[in-house]
């Protein structure tokens, strides 16, 4: 029998045996493995040796460490996490602390209750994986983790071999699956999460765009082949030249970096002229960005989620996008944006530093004097990019902090999209033409499985907008003047150093590429039908099942009834399996003896009777042999011999002797041995 069952001698044993302890170490290791992908390396450097120590200790049945050593180790874990993160709460810090403390918790599993608490906390650690990834692969891994954890619960609660406990766990999971599916489909969905995520949840996940654009920032993003968003064109795909995905608009330039700030929020919102352009509806699944903007086909009009259009015609949500988000946008293609320019917006669109980049300023001043008309100035700038030997490259030369535009325009003549968009916008403002930088993405790659398109971080792009009377804000992409293939066929078709791009951004079409596209299609289905299963999708599903319309309240009552019934069944099972405490003072006194021995590193095994336990400890601690074996013999007589059980004097003598038993640490005599 194991730790939680009645032993042959009749007493309730609480200590997990060595085999169970070893299986608990393996269970925690399996659950913690995925955290190695996102926790800092120093956390792993601490956790792995602790886990190895626990594994070897369980394998060789080392005595458990004492209370003070456990306290010191726990304090060290707290200190390490606080030193590494500056706090002990939050996503990464909290999970790191949980991993370390659970590894140390293995040092003090002495009773059945300790094992159950440990496994319950391990279940929580398993659930924290979803704070970092909600992919289908992680979901499948968590199913395996749940299977192993349930088996561990079965192992602790009842006797059995590892194979039998794993089989019992699989049976329990199979029985729970229909109920889980039913509750997933029918249980009323609420918009948003039930509770808030940690403040740093999703800190590692981002689309790649930011609120600033120094030279080289988008160049680095081109080396990231991760997915930024997935889109589905409701009204059919738009031509490649119109696949501009609008993100944050940058208004401010400090001589090197373009950026946006809170002052932009005080500008009047953008306005599209009524009746202009054609409407395009697009379903978008956006990866976490840690920012409040919503990427949309240029130029967005509205979205079906709480959002607003800011002065740069960027859709902004109420909160930062910290988890994958699905929404539908309506965009205007070919419309007139801001037909009348507000005075405050005009000032922001002409603002430049007082000093810096004198050559570019002189060139813009000459254009202003020569052409007068803003449209002619725009053409002059594009003509320069087409006629001069400019290069589009992922490896642009470095530029000076105080003369980045001059160095690019007149010396290096090589850059990525941010160099061209930034320099063009600078020239326009210096020539008196209102202009701004728009960042986002350009292009889209059709998925090989499923009706959607992929936009990757490597598609990150920057372009410019100039305001022209009668036409409003007009998109001008100076990159297209240098590398027209960038707009039609993507970044891979427009640069010489194509090999430096991430593998998936090259769209090679070979077997491995097709495998990864297939997996992305499966993940996209997971995201669409499971992660995005909210109130609207649930209503569509219920309508499909014929349960829509007036079935709402009865369905809610039925679901609530099923949940209540399951809760009652669970309570009933827990009540039947509750531990019944024996109130006999003799049994309580013997348990105290066992507890004292457990505290110094000699826990009782699940299959040991009183005399077998005493004989084993006596062989290890000869100084305790006489006292412990005498106590075990007295206990056995009082417990199982009727002629002795009813003698008050014998009972009192045993209880007094048991209470006086103080084994002490190894090398020290017991109190009874010192005072015979």
XYZ file of C-alpha atoms in Angstrom:
676
model
C 0.000 0.000 0.000
C 1.045 3.602 -0.387
C 1.057 6.665 1.806
C -2.639 7.344 2.043
C -4.023 3.858 2.709
C -4.590 1.775 5.825
C -1.531 -0.303 6.612
C -1.456 -3.929 7.616
C -0.990 -2.905 11.211
C -4.148 -0.815 11.075
C -2.715 2.693 11.363
C -3.018 5.470 8.767
C 0.386 6.122 7.149
C 1.083 9.495 5.554
C 4.624 9.422 4.130
C 5.125 8.897 0.363
C 7.612 6.142 -0.336
C 10.831 6.588 -2.313
C 9.243 5.496 -5.597
C 6.436 8.017 -5.270
C 8.902 10.778 -4.381
C 10.913 9.957 -7.493
C 7.773 10.100 -9.647
C 6.869 13.515 -8.175
C 10.281 14.841 -9.230
C 9.742 13.535 -12.773
C 6.224 15.022 -12.868
C 7.463 18.499 -11.902
C 10.305 18.289 -14.427
C 7.892 17.440 -17.227
C 5.553 20.313 -16.353
C 8.394 22.840 -16.028
C 10.222 21.961 -19.282
C 8.324 24.441 -21.566
C 9.214 27.320 -19.236
C 12.826 26.836 -20.302
C 11.854 28.524 -23.591
C 11.031 31.893 -22.028
C 12.436 32.188 -18.497
C 15.890 33.793 -18.034
C 18.863 31.472 -18.218
C 19.849 32.185 -14.619
C 16.513 30.791 -13.401
C 17.261 27.560 -15.242
C 20.794 27.553 -13.801
C 19.230 27.517 -10.317
C 16.292 25.198 -11.007
C 18.152 22.418 -12.839
C 20.667 21.661 -10.026
C 17.858 21.698 -7.451
C 15.832 19.251 -9.546
C 18.895 17.041 -10.061
C 19.529 17.055 -6.306
C 15.912 16.048 -5.678
C 16.089 13.288 -8.276
C 19.277 11.743 -6.894
C 18.015 12.140 -3.330
C 14.795 10.303 -4.144
C 16.699 7.628 -6.058
C 19.118 6.968 -3.198
C 16.593 7.653 -0.423
C 18.628 10.421 1.201
C 17.162 11.852 4.428
C 15.125 15.030 3.910
C 16.896 18.292 4.877
C 16.080 19.970 8.153
C 13.811 22.932 8.715
C 16.536 25.574 8.860
C 18.183 24.446 5.630
C 14.819 24.531 3.880
C 14.189 28.028 5.225
C 17.574 29.260 3.996
C 17.015 27.765 0.530
C 13.532 29.310 0.247
C 14.858 32.716 1.334
C 17.646 32.408 -1.241
C 15.065 31.674 -3.953
C 13.077 34.783 -2.996
C 16.252 36.853 -2.946
C 17.421 35.586 -6.330
C 14.085 36.352 -8.000
C 13.886 39.810 -6.436
C 17.472 40.584 -7.455
C 16.839 39.367 -10.996
C 13.476 41.064 -11.626
C 13.200 43.767 -8.970
C 9.996 42.125 -7.701
C 8.506 38.705 -6.953
C 5.127 39.171 -8.673
C 4.159 39.500 -12.310
C 4.403 37.063 -15.177
C 8.088 36.140 -15.435
C 9.029 36.880 -11.822
C 6.021 35.035 -10.406
C 6.493 31.963 -12.580
C 10.243 31.890 -11.865
C 9.570 31.990 -8.133
C 6.934 29.276 -8.452
C 9.338 26.983 -10.334
C 12.090 27.429 -7.748
C 9.817 27.027 -4.724
C 8.131 23.935 -6.158
C 11.564 22.395 -6.741
C 12.374 23.122 -3.082
C 8.938 21.925 -1.942
C 10.083 18.411 -2.841
C 12.450 18.681 0.152
C 9.574 18.719 2.627
C 7.063 16.225 1.264
C 6.690 14.092 4.375
C 2.957 13.403 4.410
C 0.112 12.640 2.059
C -1.167 16.185 2.548
C 2.209 17.642 1.486
C 2.098 15.594 -1.708
C -1.436 16.758 -2.527
C -0.516 20.423 -1.940
C 2.562 19.979 -4.136
C 0.533 18.479 -6.990
C -2.131 21.198 -6.720
C 0.546 23.877 -7.085
C 2.060 21.944 -9.995
C -1.356 22.125 -11.702
C -1.180 25.909 -11.338
C 2.341 25.908 -12.811
C 0.990 23.929 -15.761
C -1.723 26.531 -16.351
C 0.827 29.388 -16.343
C 2.158 28.068 -19.658
C -0.784 29.840 -21.302
C 0.593 33.183 -20.099
C 3.452 32.722 -22.559
C 1.912 30.759 -25.423
C -1.588 29.733 -26.459
C -0.552 27.870 -29.583
C -1.947 24.509 -30.543
C 1.416 22.857 -29.828
C 1.340 24.201 -26.270
C -2.270 23.066 -25.840
C -1.306 19.529 -26.892
C 1.624 19.601 -24.492
C -0.677 20.699 -21.673
C -2.968 17.748 -22.392
C 0.033 15.462 -21.873
C 0.933 17.389 -18.720
C -2.619 17.026 -17.397
C -2.511 13.304 -18.091
C 0.725 12.928 -16.108
C -0.528 15.132 -13.255
C -3.758 13.170 -12.880
C -1.694 9.993 -12.839
C 0.418 11.513 -10.055
C -2.728 12.275 -8.051
C -3.872 8.678 -8.546
C -0.419 7.417 -7.549
C -0.441 9.409 -4.307
C -4.032 8.504 -3.471
C -3.971 4.758 -4.112
C -1.643 1.855 -4.695
C -0.658 0.877 -8.193
C 2.121 0.580 -10.740
C 3.066 3.535 -12.990
C 1.423 1.782 -15.934
C -1.852 1.315 -14.043
C -1.928 4.898 -12.777
C -1.297 6.253 -16.291
C -4.092 4.041 -17.581
C -6.451 5.254 -14.870
C -5.521 8.843 -15.685
C -6.244 8.310 -19.402
C -9.619 6.812 -18.496
C -10.496 9.821 -16.327
C -9.485 12.234 -19.090
C -11.577 10.347 -21.629
C -14.593 10.465 -19.325
C -14.146 14.207 -18.778
C -13.728 15.055 -22.472
C -17.447 15.034 -23.463
C -18.320 17.229 -20.485
C -15.476 19.633 -21.350
C -16.637 19.913 -24.971
C -20.226 20.499 -23.870
C -19.246 23.229 -21.425
C -16.903 24.857 -23.961
C -19.639 25.120 -26.579
C -22.608 25.962 -24.355
C -21.283 27.802 -21.329
C -22.103 31.515 -21.794
C -19.091 33.444 -23.049
C -18.270 36.892 -21.754
C -16.288 39.529 -23.662
C -12.714 39.725 -22.454
C -10.939 37.629 -19.827
C -12.597 36.771 -16.495
C -9.706 38.367 -14.627
C -6.832 40.596 -15.591
C -3.512 39.221 -16.765
C -0.275 40.121 -14.969
C 0.967 43.575 -15.869
C 3.840 42.099 -17.855
C 1.821 39.366 -19.576
C 2.865 39.011 -23.198
C 5.952 41.114 -22.612
C 7.941 38.931 -24.961
C 5.342 38.942 -27.706
C 5.139 41.881 -30.135
C 4.522 42.612 -33.790
C 7.854 44.381 -34.038
C 6.608 47.932 -34.573
C 7.256 50.540 -31.925
C 6.566 54.191 -31.208
C 9.944 55.288 -32.561
C 11.937 54.693 -35.735
C 15.680 55.271 -35.503
C 17.782 54.321 -38.539
C 18.082 50.537 -38.687
C 14.983 49.714 -36.602
C 12.911 48.261 -39.445
C 16.031 46.695 -40.915
C 16.221 44.534 -37.796
C 12.546 43.612 -38.132
C 13.151 42.344 -41.640
C 15.252 39.600 -40.058
C 12.256 38.334 -38.057
C 10.139 35.774 -39.911
C 7.446 35.590 -37.220
C 3.791 36.243 -38.047
C 2.542 39.750 -37.225
C -1.063 39.313 -38.348
C -3.307 37.022 -40.359
C -5.961 38.579 -42.589
C -8.968 37.447 -44.585
C -10.286 39.703 -47.346
C -14.071 39.581 -47.030
C -14.604 41.313 -50.385
C -11.781 39.559 -52.216
C -8.024 40.293 -52.108
C -6.806 43.748 -53.079
C -3.937 44.169 -55.589
C -0.359 43.995 -54.212
C 0.133 47.751 -54.643
C -2.762 48.372 -52.226
C -1.627 45.962 -49.498
C -0.459 48.632 -47.092
C -1.273 47.832 -43.455
C -1.397 50.997 -41.410
C 0.153 51.149 -37.955
C 1.434 54.063 -35.836
C 2.081 57.430 -37.492
C 5.253 59.252 -36.451
C 5.185 63.050 -36.249
C 8.314 64.099 -34.343
C 11.941 64.158 -35.497
C 14.898 64.896 -33.192
C 17.627 64.835 -35.838
C 17.947 61.067 -35.951
C 14.771 59.298 -34.743
C 11.141 59.657 -35.796
C 8.628 59.053 -32.996
C 5.152 59.703 -31.632
C 4.178 60.961 -28.182
C 1.160 61.780 -26.043
C 0.801 65.223 -27.654
C -0.408 63.478 -30.814
C -3.517 62.316 -28.943
C -4.622 65.919 -28.507
C -4.765 66.550 -32.257
C -8.215 66.342 -33.882
C -9.028 62.864 -35.243
C -8.607 62.141 -38.930
C -11.636 62.535 -41.191
C -12.426 60.778 -44.449
C -14.385 62.723 -47.037
C -17.873 61.166 -47.370
C -18.522 59.116 -50.481
C -14.889 58.864 -51.518
C -13.092 55.637 -52.374
C -14.270 52.038 -52.187
C -14.916 50.085 -49.008
C -13.030 46.920 -48.109
C -13.925 44.660 -45.156
C -11.035 42.662 -43.712
C -10.951 40.123 -40.863
C -7.696 40.489 -38.936
C -6.086 38.333 -36.256
C -3.373 40.444 -34.648
C -0.542 38.972 -32.603
C 0.222 40.627 -29.218
C 1.906 44.011 -29.615
C 2.044 45.518 -26.105
C 0.731 48.712 -27.727
C -2.745 50.142 -28.281
C -2.790 50.435 -32.054
C -4.752 48.077 -34.303
C -3.213 47.258 -37.665
C -5.650 47.759 -40.559
C -5.705 48.015 -44.337
C -4.848 51.582 -45.313
C -6.923 53.744 -44.742
C -9.151 52.357 -41.938
C -12.590 53.749 -41.264
C -13.752 51.695 -38.258
C -13.461 48.319 -36.489
C -15.997 46.064 -34.802
C -14.170 46.395 -31.475
C -13.903 49.352 -29.112
C -11.484 51.711 -30.871
C -11.100 55.192 -32.295
C -9.369 56.851 -35.241
C -6.574 59.179 -34.116
C -5.062 62.156 -35.921
C -2.798 59.908 -37.980
C -5.771 57.759 -39.131
C -4.503 54.891 -36.972
C -7.061 52.736 -35.195
C -6.305 52.710 -31.464
C -7.905 50.395 -28.911
C -8.876 51.241 -25.331
C -6.097 49.052 -23.914
C -2.804 47.606 -25.052
C -3.051 44.456 -27.145
C -1.474 41.966 -24.731
C -2.985 38.835 -26.237
C -3.946 37.660 -29.699
C -6.887 39.732 -30.924
C -9.404 39.155 -33.697
C -11.454 41.972 -35.216
C -13.023 43.132 -38.488
C -12.140 46.467 -40.050
C -13.704 48.556 -42.781
C -11.188 50.486 -44.875
C -11.488 53.057 -47.632
C -9.251 52.484 -50.647
C -8.685 55.586 -52.762
C -10.515 57.933 -50.392
C -9.691 61.539 -49.473
C -8.197 61.736 -45.986
C -8.507 65.077 -44.185
C -9.656 67.269 -47.113
C -9.195 70.273 -44.792
C -6.075 70.331 -42.623
C -6.445 71.617 -39.075
C -3.986 74.376 -38.130
C -2.530 72.436 -35.185
C -2.042 69.365 -37.356
C -0.370 71.470 -40.045
C 2.114 72.860 -37.495
C 2.975 69.365 -36.279
C 3.412 68.182 -39.886
C 5.953 70.957 -40.599
C 7.956 70.824 -37.354
C 11.728 70.193 -37.628
C 14.694 70.630 -35.280
C 16.256 74.079 -35.381
C 19.636 72.712 -36.464
C 21.100 69.691 -38.215
C 21.303 68.186 -41.709
C 22.189 71.472 -43.509
C 22.693 69.872 -46.944
C 19.192 68.390 -46.953
C 17.723 71.719 -45.830
C 19.543 73.543 -48.621
C 18.277 71.054 -51.227
C 14.679 71.411 -49.971
C 14.951 75.223 -49.992
C 16.136 75.127 -53.616
C 13.201 72.895 -54.600
C 10.755 75.213 -52.846
C 12.099 78.204 -54.754
C 12.199 76.362 -58.073
C 8.891 74.472 -58.142
C 6.534 76.290 -55.753
C 3.779 73.696 -56.118
C 3.903 70.943 -53.435
C 3.129 68.194 -55.968
C 6.112 69.291 -58.082
C 8.364 69.194 -55.015
C 7.216 65.623 -54.315
C 8.029 64.669 -57.912
C 11.485 66.245 -57.646
C 12.306 64.158 -54.565
C 11.110 60.925 -56.170
C 13.022 61.753 -59.332
C 16.209 62.117 -57.302
C 15.713 58.673 -55.742
C 15.113 57.115 -59.156
C 17.995 58.791 -60.976
C 20.729 58.733 -58.337
C 22.485 55.399 -57.549
C 20.540 54.685 -54.360
C 20.458 51.108 -53.105
C 17.837 49.206 -51.130
C 19.682 46.979 -48.659
C 19.375 45.178 -45.348
C 22.884 46.293 -44.420
C 22.954 50.069 -44.651
C 26.127 51.912 -43.584
C 26.087 53.734 -40.255
C 25.225 57.444 -40.161
C 26.087 60.225 -37.723
C 23.612 61.046 -34.956
C 23.411 64.752 -35.829
C 23.471 64.338 -39.624
C 21.737 61.057 -40.410
C 19.660 62.498 -43.269
C 22.629 64.246 -44.901
C 24.801 61.126 -44.649
C 22.112 58.983 -46.266
C 21.128 61.410 -49.036
C 24.586 62.558 -50.077
C 27.165 60.016 -48.888
C 26.048 56.413 -48.322
C 23.097 56.383 -50.789
C 22.088 53.031 -49.247
C 19.343 52.236 -46.814
C 16.194 50.356 -45.922
C 12.626 51.661 -46.015
C 12.982 53.744 -42.832
C 15.900 55.652 -44.373
C 13.914 56.542 -47.499
C 10.674 57.409 -45.679
C 12.461 59.449 -43.007
C 14.662 61.370 -45.430
C 11.754 62.069 -47.799
C 9.577 63.387 -44.964
C 12.421 65.604 -43.751
C 12.865 67.064 -47.264
C 9.134 67.746 -47.602
C 8.895 69.562 -44.280
C 12.027 71.575 -45.032
C 10.392 72.577 -48.357
C 7.191 73.676 -46.597
C 5.057 70.635 -47.510
C 3.175 69.041 -44.552
C 4.407 65.462 -44.236
C 4.557 62.571 -41.770
C 5.976 59.056 -41.523
C 3.611 56.081 -41.475
C 4.797 52.715 -40.203
C 3.105 49.384 -40.657
C 3.434 46.523 -43.122
C 3.383 46.156 -46.873
C 2.441 42.967 -48.668
C 0.750 39.691 -47.724
C 1.482 36.038 -48.465
C -1.390 33.703 -49.272
C -1.577 30.674 -46.986
C -1.354 27.285 -48.634
C -4.003 25.880 -46.255
C -7.054 27.957 -45.383
C -8.644 31.128 -46.694
C -6.317 33.716 -45.192
C -3.162 35.704 -45.846
C -0.004 36.011 -43.747
C 1.726 39.286 -42.924
C 5.103 38.725 -41.284
C 7.367 40.938 -39.211
C 9.734 40.867 -42.183
C 7.018 42.780 -44.105
C 7.401 45.751 -41.730
C 7.541 48.911 -43.796
C 7.620 52.684 -43.549
C 6.298 55.196 -46.054
C 5.400 58.881 -46.096
C 2.252 60.945 -46.459
C 2.118 64.498 -47.736
C -0.849 66.800 -47.546
C -1.898 68.344 -50.877
C -4.734 70.825 -51.291
C -7.817 69.179 -52.792
C -6.364 65.687 -52.326
C -5.814 65.502 -48.580
C -3.134 63.179 -47.245
C -1.510 61.319 -50.136
C 0.622 58.216 -49.691
C 4.115 58.533 -51.144
C 6.412 55.499 -50.895
C 9.953 56.573 -51.834
C 11.135 52.972 -51.467
C 9.074 52.130 -54.557
C 11.137 54.661 -56.555
C 14.323 52.775 -55.690
C 13.055 49.183 -55.526
C 9.668 48.834 -57.256
C 9.804 45.049 -56.767
C 9.410 45.600 -53.027
C 5.777 46.644 -53.472
C 4.741 44.047 -56.027
C 6.665 40.967 -54.892
C 7.857 41.638 -51.333
C 11.176 42.339 -49.694
C 12.759 39.067 -50.864
C 12.417 40.127 -54.521
C 13.991 43.548 -54.057
C 17.301 43.046 -52.249
C 20.594 41.476 -53.265
C 21.347 39.934 -49.848
C 18.242 37.702 -49.908
C 20.022 34.957 -47.966
C 20.080 37.174 -44.862
C 16.274 37.107 -44.670
C 14.592 34.569 -42.371
C 13.701 31.304 -44.067
C 9.920 31.797 -44.242
C 10.299 35.331 -45.605
C 12.063 33.972 -48.688
C 8.925 32.032 -49.777
C 11.094 29.337 -51.336
C 8.200 26.902 -51.789
C 10.243 23.792 -50.970
C 9.025 20.855 -48.855
C 9.995 22.329 -45.480
C 8.326 25.612 -46.383
C 5.105 23.742 -47.254
C 5.238 21.824 -43.963
C 5.534 25.049 -41.975
C 2.711 26.645 -43.935
C 0.553 23.584 -43.212
C 1.284 23.887 -39.498
C 0.463 27.595 -39.625
C -2.870 26.731 -41.236
C -3.655 24.325 -38.409
C -2.673 26.969 -35.866
C -4.814 29.543 -37.642
C -7.828 27.241 -37.313
C -7.027 26.786 -33.616
C -6.850 30.549 -33.145
C -10.058 31.168 -35.054
C -12.316 28.500 -33.574
C -10.946 28.027 -30.072
C -8.963 31.006 -28.818
C -11.344 33.469 -30.466
C -14.493 31.615 -29.320
C -16.266 34.618 -27.813
C -19.901 35.736 -27.556
C -20.330 36.426 -31.285
C -18.777 33.158 -32.448
C -20.741 31.256 -29.816
C -23.984 32.747 -31.082
C -23.099 31.700 -34.621
C -22.304 28.197 -33.382
C -25.618 27.959 -31.491
C -27.495 29.163 -34.564
C -25.734 26.476 -36.582
C -26.834 23.863 -34.022
C -30.396 25.174 -34.060
C -30.117 26.475 -30.493
C -30.190 30.180 -31.244
C -33.132 32.550 -31.027
C -35.221 32.042 -27.889
C -33.092 29.222 -26.514
C -30.735 31.577 -24.700
C -32.262 31.539 -21.201
C -33.178 27.812 -21.141
C -29.687 26.982 -22.394
C -28.144 29.125 -19.677
C -30.281 27.389 -17.041
C -29.357 23.956 -18.429
C -25.647 24.762 -18.404
C -25.835 26.154 -14.871
C -27.667 22.987 -13.791
C -25.005 20.751 -15.325
C -22.257 22.726 -13.560
C -24.125 22.536 -10.238
C -24.661 18.778 -10.649
C -20.974 18.235 -11.383
C -20.069 20.305 -8.329
C -22.367 18.194 -6.118
C -20.902 14.966 -7.492
C -17.396 16.256 -6.803
C -18.319 17.196 -3.231
C -19.871 13.753 -2.723
C -16.770 11.968 -3.989
C -14.559 14.128 -1.788
C -16.763 13.423 1.253
C -16.656 9.661 0.702
C -12.904 9.738 0.307
C -12.276 11.967 3.324
C -9.750 10.876 5.883
C -11.391 9.603 9.073
C -9.294 10.508 12.080
C -8.987 7.931 14.828
C -9.613 9.655 18.179
C -7.924 6.915 20.241
C -5.262 8.571 22.440
C -2.932 5.580 21.979
C -3.035 5.948 18.177
C -2.486 9.707 18.482
C 0.552 9.164 20.706
C 2.085 6.698 18.221
C 1.491 9.147 15.370
C 3.393 11.779 17.345
C 6.324 9.363 17.630
C 6.260 8.786 13.851
C 6.008 12.522 13.191
C 9.084 13.254 15.323
C 11.067 10.644 13.427
C 9.845 12.061 10.112
C 11.045 15.541 11.077
C 14.617 14.294 11.501
C 14.615 12.451 8.181
C 13.106 9.027 8.898
C 9.609 9.015 7.400
C 7.472 5.947 7.656
C 6.793 3.967 4.507
C 3.289 3.220 3.395
C 3.633 -0.540 3.759
C 5.248 -0.607 7.219
C 3.581 -1.708 10.427
C 4.689 -0.366 13.777
C 7.248 -3.106 14.555
C 8.672 -3.185 11.006
C 9.109 0.598 11.134
C 10.805 0.418 14.544
C 13.139 -2.363 13.396
C 14.197 -0.381 10.289
C 14.933 2.783 12.251
C 16.698 0.783 14.986
C 19.097 -0.569 12.353
C 19.865 2.984 11.257
C 19.936 4.552 14.733
C 21.186 2.097 17.330
C 20.855 4.795 20.013
C 17.086 4.712 19.481
C 16.706 0.944 19.157
C 15.646 0.030 22.722
C 13.238 2.940 23.200
C 11.605 2.712 19.775
C 11.240 -1.054 19.715
C 9.767 -0.987 23.230
C 7.258 1.684 22.187
C 6.327 -0.297 19.060
C 5.801 -3.476 21.083
C 3.629 -1.669 23.653
C 1.611 0.004 20.911
C 0.996 -3.290 19.103
C -0.198 -4.987 22.321
C -2.530 -2.107 23.217
C -3.863 -1.857 19.692
C -4.504 -5.490 18.883
C -4.585 -7.507 22.166
C -7.986 -7.067 23.871
C -6.669 -8.022 27.298
C -4.221 -5.107 27.219
C -6.305 -2.530 25.310
C -8.713 -2.028 28.197
C -6.090 -1.556 30.932
C -5.970 2.173 31.866
C -2.595 1.847 33.584
C -0.970 0.281 30.513
C -2.488 2.904 28.243
C -1.329 5.769 30.461
C 2.197 4.337 30.702
C 2.488 4.049 26.910
C 1.148 7.559 26.284
C 3.591 9.027 28.816
C 6.522 7.126 27.291
C 5.535 8.189 23.768
C 5.293 11.847 24.772
C 8.725 11.648 26.391
C 10.314 10.220 23.237
C 12.635 12.842 21.762
C 14.868 11.199 19.134
C 17.085 14.177 18.342
C 19.384 14.461 15.344
C 21.707 11.624 14.321
C 24.584 11.305 16.802
C 22.501 12.511 19.751
C 20.868 10.248 22.287
C 17.142 10.269 22.764
C 15.667 11.775 25.878
C 14.569 8.342 27.165
C 18.063 6.966 26.635
C 19.569 9.793 28.654
C 16.966 9.411 31.409
C 16.206 5.696 31.773
